[in-house]
Coordinates of C-alpha atoms and ligand atoms in Angstrom, one line a residue:
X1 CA 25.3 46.5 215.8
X2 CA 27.3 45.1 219.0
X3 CA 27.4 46.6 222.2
X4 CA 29.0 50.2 221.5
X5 CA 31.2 50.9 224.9
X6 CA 30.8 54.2 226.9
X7 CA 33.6 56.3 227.5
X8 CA 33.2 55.4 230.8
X9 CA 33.9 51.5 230.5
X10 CA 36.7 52.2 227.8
X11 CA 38.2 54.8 230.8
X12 CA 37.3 51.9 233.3
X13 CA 39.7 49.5 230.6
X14 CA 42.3 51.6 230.1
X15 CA 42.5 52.4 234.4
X16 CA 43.1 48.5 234.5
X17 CA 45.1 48.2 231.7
X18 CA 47.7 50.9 233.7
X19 CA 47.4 49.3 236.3
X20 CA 48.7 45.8 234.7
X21 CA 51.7 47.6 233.4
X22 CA 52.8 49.0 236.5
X23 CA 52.6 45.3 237.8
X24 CA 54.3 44.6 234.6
X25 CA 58.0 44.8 235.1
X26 CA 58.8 41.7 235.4
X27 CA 59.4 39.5 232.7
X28 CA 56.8 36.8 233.9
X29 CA 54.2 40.0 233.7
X30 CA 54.9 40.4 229.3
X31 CA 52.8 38.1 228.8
X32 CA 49.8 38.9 230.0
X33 CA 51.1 42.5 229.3
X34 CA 51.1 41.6 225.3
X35 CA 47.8 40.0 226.0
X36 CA 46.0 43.2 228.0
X37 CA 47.5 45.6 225.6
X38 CA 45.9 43.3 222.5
X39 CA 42.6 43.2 224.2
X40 CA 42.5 47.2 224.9
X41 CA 43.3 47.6 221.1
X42 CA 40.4 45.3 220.3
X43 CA 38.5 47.1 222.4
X44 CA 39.1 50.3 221.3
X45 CA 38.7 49.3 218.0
X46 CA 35.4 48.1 218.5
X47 CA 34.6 51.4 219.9
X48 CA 32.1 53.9 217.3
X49 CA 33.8 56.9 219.1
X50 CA 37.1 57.8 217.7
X51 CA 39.8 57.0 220.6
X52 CA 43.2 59.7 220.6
X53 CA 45.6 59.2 223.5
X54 CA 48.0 62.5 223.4
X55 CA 50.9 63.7 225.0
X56 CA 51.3 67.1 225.3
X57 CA 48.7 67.4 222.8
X58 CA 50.5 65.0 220.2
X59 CA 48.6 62.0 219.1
X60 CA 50.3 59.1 220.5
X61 CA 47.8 56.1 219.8
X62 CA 44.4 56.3 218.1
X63 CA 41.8 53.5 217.1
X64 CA 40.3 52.3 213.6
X65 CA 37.1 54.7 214.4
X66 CA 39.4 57.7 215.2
X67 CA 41.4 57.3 212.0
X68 CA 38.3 56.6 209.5
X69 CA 36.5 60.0 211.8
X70 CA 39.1 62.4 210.2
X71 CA 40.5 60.3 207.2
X72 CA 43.5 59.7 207.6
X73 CA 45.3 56.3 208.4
X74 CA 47.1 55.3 211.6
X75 CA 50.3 56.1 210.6
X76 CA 49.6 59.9 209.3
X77 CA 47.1 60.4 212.6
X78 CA 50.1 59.3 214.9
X79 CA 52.6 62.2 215.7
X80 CA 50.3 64.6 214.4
X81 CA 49.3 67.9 216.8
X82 CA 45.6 67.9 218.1
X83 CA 45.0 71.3 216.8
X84 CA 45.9 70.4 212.9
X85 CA 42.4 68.2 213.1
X86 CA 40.1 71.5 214.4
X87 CA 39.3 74.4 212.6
X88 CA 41.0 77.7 213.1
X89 CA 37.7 79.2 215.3
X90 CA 37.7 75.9 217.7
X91 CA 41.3 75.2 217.9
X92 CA 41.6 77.8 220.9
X93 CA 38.6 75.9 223.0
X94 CA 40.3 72.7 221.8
X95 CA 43.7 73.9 223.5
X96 CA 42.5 75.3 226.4
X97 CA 40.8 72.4 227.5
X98 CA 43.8 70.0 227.0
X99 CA 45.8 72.5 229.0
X100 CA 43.3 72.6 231.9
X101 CA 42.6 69.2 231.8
X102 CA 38.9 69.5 231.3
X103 CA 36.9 66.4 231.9
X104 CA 32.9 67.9 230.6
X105 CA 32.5 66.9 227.0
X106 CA 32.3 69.8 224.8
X107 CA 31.8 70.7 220.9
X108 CA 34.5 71.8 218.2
X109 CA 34.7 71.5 214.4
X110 CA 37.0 68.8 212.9
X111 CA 38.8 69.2 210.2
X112 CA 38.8 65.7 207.5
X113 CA 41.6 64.8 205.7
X114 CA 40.4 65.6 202.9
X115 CA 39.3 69.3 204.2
X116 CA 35.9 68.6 204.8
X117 CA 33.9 69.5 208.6
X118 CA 32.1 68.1 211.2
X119 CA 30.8 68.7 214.0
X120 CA 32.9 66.9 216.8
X121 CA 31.6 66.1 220.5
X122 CA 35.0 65.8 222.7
X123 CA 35.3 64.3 225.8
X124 CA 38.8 64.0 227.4
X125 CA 40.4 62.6 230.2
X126 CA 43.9 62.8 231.3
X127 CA 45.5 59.5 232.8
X128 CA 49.4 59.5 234.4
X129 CA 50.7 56.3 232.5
X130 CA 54.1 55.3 233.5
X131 CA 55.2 59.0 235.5
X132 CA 53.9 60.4 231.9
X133 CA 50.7 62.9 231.7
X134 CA 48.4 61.1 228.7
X135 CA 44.9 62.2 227.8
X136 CA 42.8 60.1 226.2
X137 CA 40.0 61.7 224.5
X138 CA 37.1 60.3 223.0
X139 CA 35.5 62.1 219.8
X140 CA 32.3 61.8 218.1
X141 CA 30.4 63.4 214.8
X142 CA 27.5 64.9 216.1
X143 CA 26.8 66.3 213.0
X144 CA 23.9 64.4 212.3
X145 CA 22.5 65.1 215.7
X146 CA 23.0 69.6 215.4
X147 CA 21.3 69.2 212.0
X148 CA 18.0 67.2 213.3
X149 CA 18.4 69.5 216.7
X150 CA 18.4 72.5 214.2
X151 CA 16.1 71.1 212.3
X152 CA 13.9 70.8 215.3
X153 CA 14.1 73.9 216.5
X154 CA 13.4 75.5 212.9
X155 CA 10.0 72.9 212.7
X156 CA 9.6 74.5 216.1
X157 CA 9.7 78.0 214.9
X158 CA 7.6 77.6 212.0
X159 CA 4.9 75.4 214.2
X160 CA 5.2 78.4 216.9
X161 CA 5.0 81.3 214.2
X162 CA 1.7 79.2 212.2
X163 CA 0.5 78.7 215.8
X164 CA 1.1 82.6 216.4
X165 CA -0.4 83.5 212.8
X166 CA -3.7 81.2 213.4
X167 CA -6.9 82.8 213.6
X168 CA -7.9 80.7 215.8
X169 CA -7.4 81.1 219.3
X170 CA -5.0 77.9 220.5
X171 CA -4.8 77.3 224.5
X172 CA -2.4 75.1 225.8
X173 CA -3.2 73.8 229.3
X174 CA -1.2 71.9 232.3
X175 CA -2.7 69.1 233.9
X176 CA -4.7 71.7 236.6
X177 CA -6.7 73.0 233.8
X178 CA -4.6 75.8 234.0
X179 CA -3.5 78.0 230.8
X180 CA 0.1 77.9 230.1
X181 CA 0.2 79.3 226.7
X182 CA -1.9 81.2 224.6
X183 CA -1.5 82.4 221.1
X184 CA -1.8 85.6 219.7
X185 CA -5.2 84.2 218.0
X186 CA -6.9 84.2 221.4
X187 CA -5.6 87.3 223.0
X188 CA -6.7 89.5 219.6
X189 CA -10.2 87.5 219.9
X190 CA -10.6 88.4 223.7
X191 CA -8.9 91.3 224.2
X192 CA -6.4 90.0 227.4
X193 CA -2.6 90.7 227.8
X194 CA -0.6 87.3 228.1
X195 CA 0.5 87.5 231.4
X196 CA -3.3 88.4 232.5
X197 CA -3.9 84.8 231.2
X198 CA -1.5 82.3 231.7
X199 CA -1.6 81.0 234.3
X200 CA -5.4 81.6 235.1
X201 CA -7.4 77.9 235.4
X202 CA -9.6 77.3 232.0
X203 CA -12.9 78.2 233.8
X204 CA -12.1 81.3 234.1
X205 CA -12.6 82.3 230.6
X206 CA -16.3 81.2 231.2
X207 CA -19.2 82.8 233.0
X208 CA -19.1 80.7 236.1
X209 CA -22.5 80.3 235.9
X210 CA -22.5 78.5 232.4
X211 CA -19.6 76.5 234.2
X212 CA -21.9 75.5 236.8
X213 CA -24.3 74.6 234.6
X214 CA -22.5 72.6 232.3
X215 CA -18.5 71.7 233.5
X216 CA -15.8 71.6 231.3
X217 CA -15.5 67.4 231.0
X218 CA -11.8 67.3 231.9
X219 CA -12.9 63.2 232.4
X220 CA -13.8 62.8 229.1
X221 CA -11.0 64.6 227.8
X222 CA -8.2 62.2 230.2
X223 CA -10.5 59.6 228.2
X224 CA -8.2 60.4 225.2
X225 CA -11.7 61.6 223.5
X226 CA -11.8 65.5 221.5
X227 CA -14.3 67.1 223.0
X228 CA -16.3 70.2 220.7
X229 CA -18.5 72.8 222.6
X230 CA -20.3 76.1 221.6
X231 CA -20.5 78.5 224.2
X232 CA -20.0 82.0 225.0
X233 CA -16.7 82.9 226.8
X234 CA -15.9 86.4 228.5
X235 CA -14.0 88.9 226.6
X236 CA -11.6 90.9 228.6
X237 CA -14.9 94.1 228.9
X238 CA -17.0 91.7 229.8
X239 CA -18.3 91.0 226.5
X240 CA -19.6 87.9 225.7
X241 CA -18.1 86.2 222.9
X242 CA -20.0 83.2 221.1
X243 CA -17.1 80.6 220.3
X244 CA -16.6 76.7 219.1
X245 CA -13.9 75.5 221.4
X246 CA -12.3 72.0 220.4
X247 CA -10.2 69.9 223.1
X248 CA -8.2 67.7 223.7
X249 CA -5.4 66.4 225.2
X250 CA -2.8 65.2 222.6
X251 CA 0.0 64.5 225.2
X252 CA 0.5 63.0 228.3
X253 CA 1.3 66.7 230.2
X254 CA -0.5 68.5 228.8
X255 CA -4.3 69.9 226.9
X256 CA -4.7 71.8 223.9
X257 CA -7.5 74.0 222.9
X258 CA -8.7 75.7 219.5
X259 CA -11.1 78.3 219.9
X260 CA -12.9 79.6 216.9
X261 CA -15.0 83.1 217.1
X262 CA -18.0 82.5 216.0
X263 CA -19.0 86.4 216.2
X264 CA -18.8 86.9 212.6
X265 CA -20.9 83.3 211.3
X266 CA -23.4 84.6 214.5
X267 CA -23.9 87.9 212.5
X268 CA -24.3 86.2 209.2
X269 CA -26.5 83.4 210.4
X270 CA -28.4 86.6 212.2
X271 CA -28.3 88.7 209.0
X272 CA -29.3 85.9 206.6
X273 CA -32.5 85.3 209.2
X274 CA -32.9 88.9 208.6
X275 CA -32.6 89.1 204.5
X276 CA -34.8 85.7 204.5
X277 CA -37.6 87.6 207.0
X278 CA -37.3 90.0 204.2
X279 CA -37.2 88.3 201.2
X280 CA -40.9 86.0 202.6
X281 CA -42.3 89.3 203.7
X282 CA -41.5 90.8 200.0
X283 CA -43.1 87.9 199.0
X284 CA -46.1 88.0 200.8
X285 CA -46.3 91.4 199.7
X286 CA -45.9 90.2 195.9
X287 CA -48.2 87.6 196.2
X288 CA -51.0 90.0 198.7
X289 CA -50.6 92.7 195.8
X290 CA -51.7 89.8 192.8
X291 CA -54.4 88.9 195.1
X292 CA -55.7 92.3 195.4
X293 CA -54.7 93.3 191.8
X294 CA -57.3 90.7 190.7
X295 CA -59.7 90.9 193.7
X296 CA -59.3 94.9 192.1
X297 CA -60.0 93.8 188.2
X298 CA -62.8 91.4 189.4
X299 CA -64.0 94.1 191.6
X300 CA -63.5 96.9 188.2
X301 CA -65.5 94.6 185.8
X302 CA -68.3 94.9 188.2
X303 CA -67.6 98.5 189.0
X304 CA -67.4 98.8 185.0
X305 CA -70.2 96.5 184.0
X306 CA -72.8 97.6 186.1
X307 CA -73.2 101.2 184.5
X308 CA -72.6 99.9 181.6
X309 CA -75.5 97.8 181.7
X310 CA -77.2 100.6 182.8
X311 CA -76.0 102.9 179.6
X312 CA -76.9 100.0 177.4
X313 CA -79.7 98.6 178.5
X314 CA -81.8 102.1 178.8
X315 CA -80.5 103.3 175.7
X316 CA -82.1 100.0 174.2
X317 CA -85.1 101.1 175.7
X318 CA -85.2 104.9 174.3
X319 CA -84.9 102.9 170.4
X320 CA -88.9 102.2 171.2
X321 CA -91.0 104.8 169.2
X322 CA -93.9 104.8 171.9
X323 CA -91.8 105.7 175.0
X324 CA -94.0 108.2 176.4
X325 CA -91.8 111.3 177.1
X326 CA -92.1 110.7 181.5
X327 CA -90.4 107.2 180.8
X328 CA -88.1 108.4 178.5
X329 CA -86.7 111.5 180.8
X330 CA -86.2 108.5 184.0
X331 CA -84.3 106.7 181.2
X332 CA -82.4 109.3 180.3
X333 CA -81.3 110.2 183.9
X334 CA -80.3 106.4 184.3
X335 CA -78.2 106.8 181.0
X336 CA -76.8 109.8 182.9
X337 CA -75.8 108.9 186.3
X338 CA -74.5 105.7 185.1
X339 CA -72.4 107.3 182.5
X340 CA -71.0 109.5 185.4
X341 CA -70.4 106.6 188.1
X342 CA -68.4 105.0 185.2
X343 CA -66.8 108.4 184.8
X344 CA -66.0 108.2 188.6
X345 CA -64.2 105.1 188.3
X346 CA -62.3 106.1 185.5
X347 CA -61.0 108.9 187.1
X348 CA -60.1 107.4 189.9
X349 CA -57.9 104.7 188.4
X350 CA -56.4 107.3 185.8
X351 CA -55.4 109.3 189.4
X352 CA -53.8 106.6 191.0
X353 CA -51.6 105.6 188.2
X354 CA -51.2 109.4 187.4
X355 CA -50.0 109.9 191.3
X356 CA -47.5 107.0 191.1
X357 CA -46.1 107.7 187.7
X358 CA -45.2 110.9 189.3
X359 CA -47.1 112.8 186.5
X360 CA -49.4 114.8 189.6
X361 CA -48.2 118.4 190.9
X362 CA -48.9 120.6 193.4
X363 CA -49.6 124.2 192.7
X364 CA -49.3 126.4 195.5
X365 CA -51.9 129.4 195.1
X366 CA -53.6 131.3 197.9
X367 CA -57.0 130.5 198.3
X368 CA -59.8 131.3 201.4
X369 CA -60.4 127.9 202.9
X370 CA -64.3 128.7 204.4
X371 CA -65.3 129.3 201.0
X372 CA -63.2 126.1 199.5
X373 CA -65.3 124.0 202.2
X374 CA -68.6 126.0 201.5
X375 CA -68.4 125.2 198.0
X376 CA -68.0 121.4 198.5
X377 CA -70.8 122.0 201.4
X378 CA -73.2 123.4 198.7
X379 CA -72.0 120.6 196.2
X380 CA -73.2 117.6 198.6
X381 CA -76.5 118.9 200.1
X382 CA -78.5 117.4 197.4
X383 CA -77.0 114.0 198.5
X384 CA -77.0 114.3 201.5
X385 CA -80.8 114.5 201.6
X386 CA -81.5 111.5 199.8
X387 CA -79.1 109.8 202.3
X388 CA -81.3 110.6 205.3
X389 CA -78.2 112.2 206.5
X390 CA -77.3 115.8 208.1
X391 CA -74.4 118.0 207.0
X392 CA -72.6 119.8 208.9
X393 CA -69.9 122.3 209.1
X394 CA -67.9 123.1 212.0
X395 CA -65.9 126.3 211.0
X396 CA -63.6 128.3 213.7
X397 CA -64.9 132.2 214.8
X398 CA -63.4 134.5 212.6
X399 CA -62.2 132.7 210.2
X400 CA -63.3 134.2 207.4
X401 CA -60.4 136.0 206.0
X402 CA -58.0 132.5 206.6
X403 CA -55.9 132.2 204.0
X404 CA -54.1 129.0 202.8
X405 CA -51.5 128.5 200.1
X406 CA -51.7 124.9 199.1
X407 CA -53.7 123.2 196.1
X408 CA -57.2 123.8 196.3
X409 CA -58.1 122.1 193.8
X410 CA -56.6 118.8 195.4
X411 CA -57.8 119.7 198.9
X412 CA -61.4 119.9 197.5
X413 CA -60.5 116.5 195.8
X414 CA -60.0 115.0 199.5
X415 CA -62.6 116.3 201.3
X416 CA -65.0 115.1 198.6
X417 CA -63.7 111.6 199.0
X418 CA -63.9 111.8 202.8
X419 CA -67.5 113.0 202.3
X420 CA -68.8 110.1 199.8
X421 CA -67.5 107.7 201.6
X422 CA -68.8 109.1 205.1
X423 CA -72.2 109.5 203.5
X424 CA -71.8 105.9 202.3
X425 CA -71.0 103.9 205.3
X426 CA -73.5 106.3 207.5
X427 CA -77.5 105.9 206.7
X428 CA -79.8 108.3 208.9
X429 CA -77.0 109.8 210.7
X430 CA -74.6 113.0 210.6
X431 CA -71.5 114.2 209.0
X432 CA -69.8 116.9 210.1
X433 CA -66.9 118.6 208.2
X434 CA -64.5 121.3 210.0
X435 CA -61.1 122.2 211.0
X436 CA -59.0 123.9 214.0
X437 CA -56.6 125.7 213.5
X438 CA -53.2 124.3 215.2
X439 CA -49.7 125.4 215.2
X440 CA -48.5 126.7 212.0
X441 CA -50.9 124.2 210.1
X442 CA -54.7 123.8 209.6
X443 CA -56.3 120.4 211.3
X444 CA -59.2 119.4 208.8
X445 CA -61.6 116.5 209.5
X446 CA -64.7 114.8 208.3
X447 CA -66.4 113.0 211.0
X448 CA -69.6 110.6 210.6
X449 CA -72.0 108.4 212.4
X450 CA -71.8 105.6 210.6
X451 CA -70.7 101.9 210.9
X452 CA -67.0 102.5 211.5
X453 CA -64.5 100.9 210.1
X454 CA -63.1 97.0 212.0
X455 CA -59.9 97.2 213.9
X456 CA -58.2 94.9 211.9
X457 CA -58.5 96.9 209.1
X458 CA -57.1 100.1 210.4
X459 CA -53.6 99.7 209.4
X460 CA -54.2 98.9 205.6
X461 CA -57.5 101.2 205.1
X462 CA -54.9 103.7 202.8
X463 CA -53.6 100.6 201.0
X464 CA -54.4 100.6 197.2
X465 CA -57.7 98.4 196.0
X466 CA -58.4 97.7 199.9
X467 CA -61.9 97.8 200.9
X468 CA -63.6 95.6 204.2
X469 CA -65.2 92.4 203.4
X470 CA -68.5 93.3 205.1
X471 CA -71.1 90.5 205.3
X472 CA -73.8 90.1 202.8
X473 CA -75.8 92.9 204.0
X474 CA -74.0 95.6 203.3
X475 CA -73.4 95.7 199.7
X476 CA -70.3 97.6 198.9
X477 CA -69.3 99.7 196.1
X478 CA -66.1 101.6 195.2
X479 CA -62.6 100.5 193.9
X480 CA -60.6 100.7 197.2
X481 CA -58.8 103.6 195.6
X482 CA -60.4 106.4 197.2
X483 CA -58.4 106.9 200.4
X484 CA -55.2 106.2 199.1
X485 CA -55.5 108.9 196.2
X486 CA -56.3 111.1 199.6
X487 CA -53.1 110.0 201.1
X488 CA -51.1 110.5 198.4
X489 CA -52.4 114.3 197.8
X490 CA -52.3 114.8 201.1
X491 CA -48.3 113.8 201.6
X492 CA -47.5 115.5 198.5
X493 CA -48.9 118.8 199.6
X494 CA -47.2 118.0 202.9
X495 CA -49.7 117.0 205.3
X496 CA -50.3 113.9 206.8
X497 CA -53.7 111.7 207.1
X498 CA -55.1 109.6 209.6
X499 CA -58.3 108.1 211.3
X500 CA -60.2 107.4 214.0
X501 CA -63.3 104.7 214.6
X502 CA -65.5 103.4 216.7
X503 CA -67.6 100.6 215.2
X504 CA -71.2 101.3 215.2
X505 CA -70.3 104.9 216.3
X506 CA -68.6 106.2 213.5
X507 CA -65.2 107.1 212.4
X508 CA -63.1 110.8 211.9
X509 CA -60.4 111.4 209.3
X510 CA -58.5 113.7 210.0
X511 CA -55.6 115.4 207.6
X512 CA -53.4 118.9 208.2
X513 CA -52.1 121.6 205.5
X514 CA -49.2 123.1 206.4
X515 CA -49.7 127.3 206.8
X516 CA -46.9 128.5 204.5
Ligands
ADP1 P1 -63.8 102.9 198.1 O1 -63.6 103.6 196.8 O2 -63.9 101.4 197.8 O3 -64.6 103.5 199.1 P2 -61.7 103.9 199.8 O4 -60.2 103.8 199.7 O5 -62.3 105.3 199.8 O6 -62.3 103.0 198.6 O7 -62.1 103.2 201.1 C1 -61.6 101.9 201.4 C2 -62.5 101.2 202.4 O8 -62.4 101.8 203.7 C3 -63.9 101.3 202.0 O9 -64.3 100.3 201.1 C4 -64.5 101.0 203.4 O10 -64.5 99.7 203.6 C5 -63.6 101.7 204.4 N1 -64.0 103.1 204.7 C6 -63.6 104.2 204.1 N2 -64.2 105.3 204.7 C7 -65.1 104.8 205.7 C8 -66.0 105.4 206.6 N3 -66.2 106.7 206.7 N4 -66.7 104.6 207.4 C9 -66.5 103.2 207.3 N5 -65.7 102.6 206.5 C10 -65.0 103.4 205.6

C-alpha cells in the first residue's frame, strides 16, 4: 500500500489548490489551473478516506474512496443531501456539526447504498472557495476498529471477571513495589478492604521481620525471571497466613503476583502427619500385641506343661504296686496342687476372654467389707507362712458395721490377686492389706515389701500377658493376666486402680469402690 495522505496534507492541497484559482483569472492561469485541479483529483483519489466537498450540506464533489464507502457512483453521490447517507439516530449530530462548522472528528452511522451500516469517523472542515462557504469532510469506516475496541473491552471484562472469580489471590504492582490492584481472591484470603490495600508497598503484607530476613528480590524480578516463594503473610487480625506467592513482572510498568493459600494443603499435610503417626502407632500396637500374644502362648505351654508334667508324671508313679502309703500321699498332693495351678491358669484366661466378650456382670448386693477382707485374711495365712512373710490387716476404728454395695464376689477376686502376687515378689517381708475410708468411696490397698516393680514398666503393668523380664534369678511365673482381670473388675464396678513402687522397697496398689 502507498503512502495514504492525512487529512491534514489533503486540507494543506486543497488550501493551495484555492489559492491557484484565485490567481487563476486570467487566461494564461487555465493551464496550470486544469493541471492543479487534475493533480488534487488524483490526489484525492488516492486518498483511503472518502473525500465529500458540500455546499450547504449538498455533495458537490467526492472521490473514488468516497463513492465505493457508501456505494454509490459519482454521479448518484453528487447532488445528493449529507443526511440521506446517515442513519435517522446520527443524522441530527451529522447536521449540527455542518451547521456549526465543527472541525474535531466525530462518529455517525452511514447508511450504504444498498442499506447496509457502518460505522463512520467524520472529520470536516469548511474552506471559503471563490466567496462560496464549502466543507470538505473526510469519512472513514471505523467499523472494524469499534468491533476489535469492543471486542477488547469484552476480553477485558471476561479477563477482569476470571481474575475477580480466581481463588487465588492476584496483586498487581507499580514500579515502587506498591499495590495497585488487588482481586477479590486476595482480599477474601486476608481479610482487607480494597482501599486499605492499594496503594500500600508489597512489604507490607509481610512480617517485617521475615522481610528483613529475606527481601522480596525486586532485582531478580527486573531480571525478567518468575520468582516462587513460601512464606507466611499477615492477614488483616494479625493472623499469619502460610502462602505460595509467584512473581513476576510480565510488562514493562508494571508486576504481577498470584498468591495461593496454602492454609488448607498446611492442614492436610498436618492431618495426614497425624493419621500416618496413627496408623505406625496402630501398627506398633498390632505388631507389640503378636509379640506378646506369642511371648503369652510360649509363656501358656510352659504355664500348662509344667503341671501337667506334674499330674502325669506322679500319677505314673502311683501305677507302682510297692509305693509305700507316706510316698504315695506326697504324690498325691503333687497330683493335687498341680491340678489346681493348671486350674488357676485356666481360669484366668477363661476371665479375660469372659471380661472382653462382655459376658462378666456386676451384681450389686450389700455385703460388710471387714468380714469380706477377713475371709480372704483367713484364706492366705497358710501361705503366707511358708512364704516367710507377715500378714497384715489395717482396718479403720469402727468399722465394723461398714456396709458396701458392690460385687463381693469380684472384690474378693482382686484383693486375692493383689495378695499372690505381693506374696510372690516379696520373700521374708510384710504385706499389709487395708482401706480408708474417703469421700463417698472406700480406698482399698495391698501393700508389700518386696522387690518393686522397674519404672519403665509402670505404665503397661495392667496391660494383658505383660509381665517384667527380670534377670535369671528370679524365676517368674504367672500369665501376665492377673492385674488386668483386676483392672477390668475394678472399672466395671466403677472404681479405679493404680500403683505405687519403690524398687527394692516394695510397691502399693491401691483401688476405690464407690459407696452407693
Ligand atoms: P502374673 O499373673 O504374671 O503375675 P499380673 O498381671 O498379676 O501377671 O502381673 C504382671 C506383672 O507385674 C508381674 O509378672 C510382675 O512382673 C509385676 N508385678 C505385679 N505385682 C507386683 C508386685 N506386688 N511386686 C512386684 N512386681 C509385681
Amino acid at each position: 500500500m502507498g503512502h495514504k495522505p492525512t487529512y491534514q496534507e489533503l486540507a494543506q492541497r486543497v488550501k493551495q489548490l484555492e489559492e491557484e484559482l484565485s490567481l487563476s483569472r486570467s487566461e494564461k492561469n487555465n493551464r496550470k489551473l486544469i493541471d492543479s485541479e487534475s493533480r488534487y483529483k488524483a490526489l484525492s483519489e488516492a486518498a483511503h478516506e472518502g473525500i465529500f466537498i458540500t455546499e450547504n450540506g449538498i455533495c458537490i464533489e467526492a472521490n473514488q474512496a468516497g463513492c465505493n464507502l457508501f456505494g454509490y457512483s459519482i454521479t448518484e453521490i453528487i447532488g445528493m443531501h449529507a443526511l440521506s447517507i446517515f442513519t435517522d439516530e446520527t443524522k441530527d449530530i451529522v447536521l449540527h456539526n455542518i451547521k456549526n462548522e465543527v472541525t474535531d472528528s466525530y462518529e455517525a452511522v452511514g447508511v450504504r447504498k444498498d442499506g447496509s451500516l457502518f460505522n463512520a469517523e467524520i472529520r470536516g472542515q469548511n474552506y471559503n472557495y471563490q466567496g462560496r462557504n464549502v466543507r470538505i469532510a473526510a469519512i472513514r469506516d471505523i467499523t472494524e476498529q469499534k468491533t476489535a475496541e469492543t471486542a477488547l473491552k469484552e476480553s477485558e471484562a471476561k479477563f477482569r471477571e476470571v481474575v475477580e472469580n480466581a481463588g487465588d489471590g492476584i496483586l498487581l504492582g507499580n514500579l515502587n513495589g506498591e499495590i495497585i490492584d488487588a482481586n477479590h481472591g486476595f482480599l477474601k484470603m486476608t481479610g482487607f478492604d480494597r482501599d486499605e490495600i492499594v496503594g500500600q508497598h508489597i512489604s507490607k503484607i509481610f512480617d517485617p521481620k521475615v522481610i528483613k530476613e529475606r527481601p522480596l528480590r525486586f532485582d531478580l524480578l527486573n531480571k525478567g525471571q518468575s520468582i516462587i516463594i513460601e512464606r507466611d503473610i499477615v492477614g488483616k487480625n494479625k493472623e499469619l497466613i502460610p502462602i505460595e506467592m509467584n512473581s513476576k513482572r510480565p510488562h514493562a510498568n508494571y508486576y504481577l503476583s498470584i498468591i495461593r493459600d496454602l492454609r488448607e494443603r498446611k492442614k492436610a499435610e498436618k492431618d495426614l502427619k497425624k493419621t500416618n503417626i496413627e496408623l505406625r502407632q496402630a501398627k506398633e500396637k498390632a505388631e507389640e500385641s503378636d509379640r506378646l500374644k506369642s511371648a503369652f502362648l510360649a509363656n501358656m505351654s510352659h504355664e500348662i506343661r509344667t503341671p501337667m508334667n506334674g499330674i502325669l508324671g506322679f500319677s505314673e508313679l502311683l501305677k507302682d504296686e510297692n509305693c509305700d502309703v507316706k510316698s504315695r500321699n506326697e504324690y498325691i498332693n503333687v497330683i493335687i496342687e498341680s491340678g489346681m495351678q493348671l486350674l488357676n491358669i485356666i481360669n484366668d484366661v477363661l476371665e479375660i476372654s469372659r471380661i472382653e466378650t462382655g459376658q462378666i456382670k456386676v451384681e450389686h448386693r450389700e455385703f460388710l467389707v471387714n468380714k469380706a477382707i477377713n475371709d480372704i485374711a483367713s484364706f492366705f495365712q497358710q501361705i503366707v507362712k511358708e512364704n516367710h512373710n507377715t500378714l497384715v490387716l489395717d482396718i479403720p476404728e469402727n468399722t465394723d458395721q461398714l456396709v458396701l454395695k458392690s460385687d463381693e464376689s469380684k472384690l474378693k477376686q482382686v484383693l486375692t490377686n493383689l495378695i499372690n502376687n505381693a506374696l510372690k515378689f516379696t520373700l521374708n517381708g510384710k504385706v499389709t492389706v487395708g482401706y480408708s475410708i474417703k469421700d463417698g468411696f472406700v480406698q482399698f490397698y495391698v501393700k508389700d515389701t518386696g522387690i518393686g516393680i522397674p519404672d519403665d514398666f509402670m505404665n503397661k503393668i495392667f496391660d494383658r500377658f505383660r509381665q517384667v523380664e527380670y534377670n535369671d534369678q528370679i524365676k517368674q511365673s504367672g500369665t501376665g493376666l492377673g492385674l488386668s482381670i483386676c483392672q477390668k473388675l475394678i472399672e466395671l464396678m466403677s472404681g479405679e486402680i493404680w500403683v505405687t513402687t519403690e524398687k527394692d522397697k516394695g510397691s502399693t496398689f491401691y483401688f476405690t469402690l464407690p459407696i452407693l
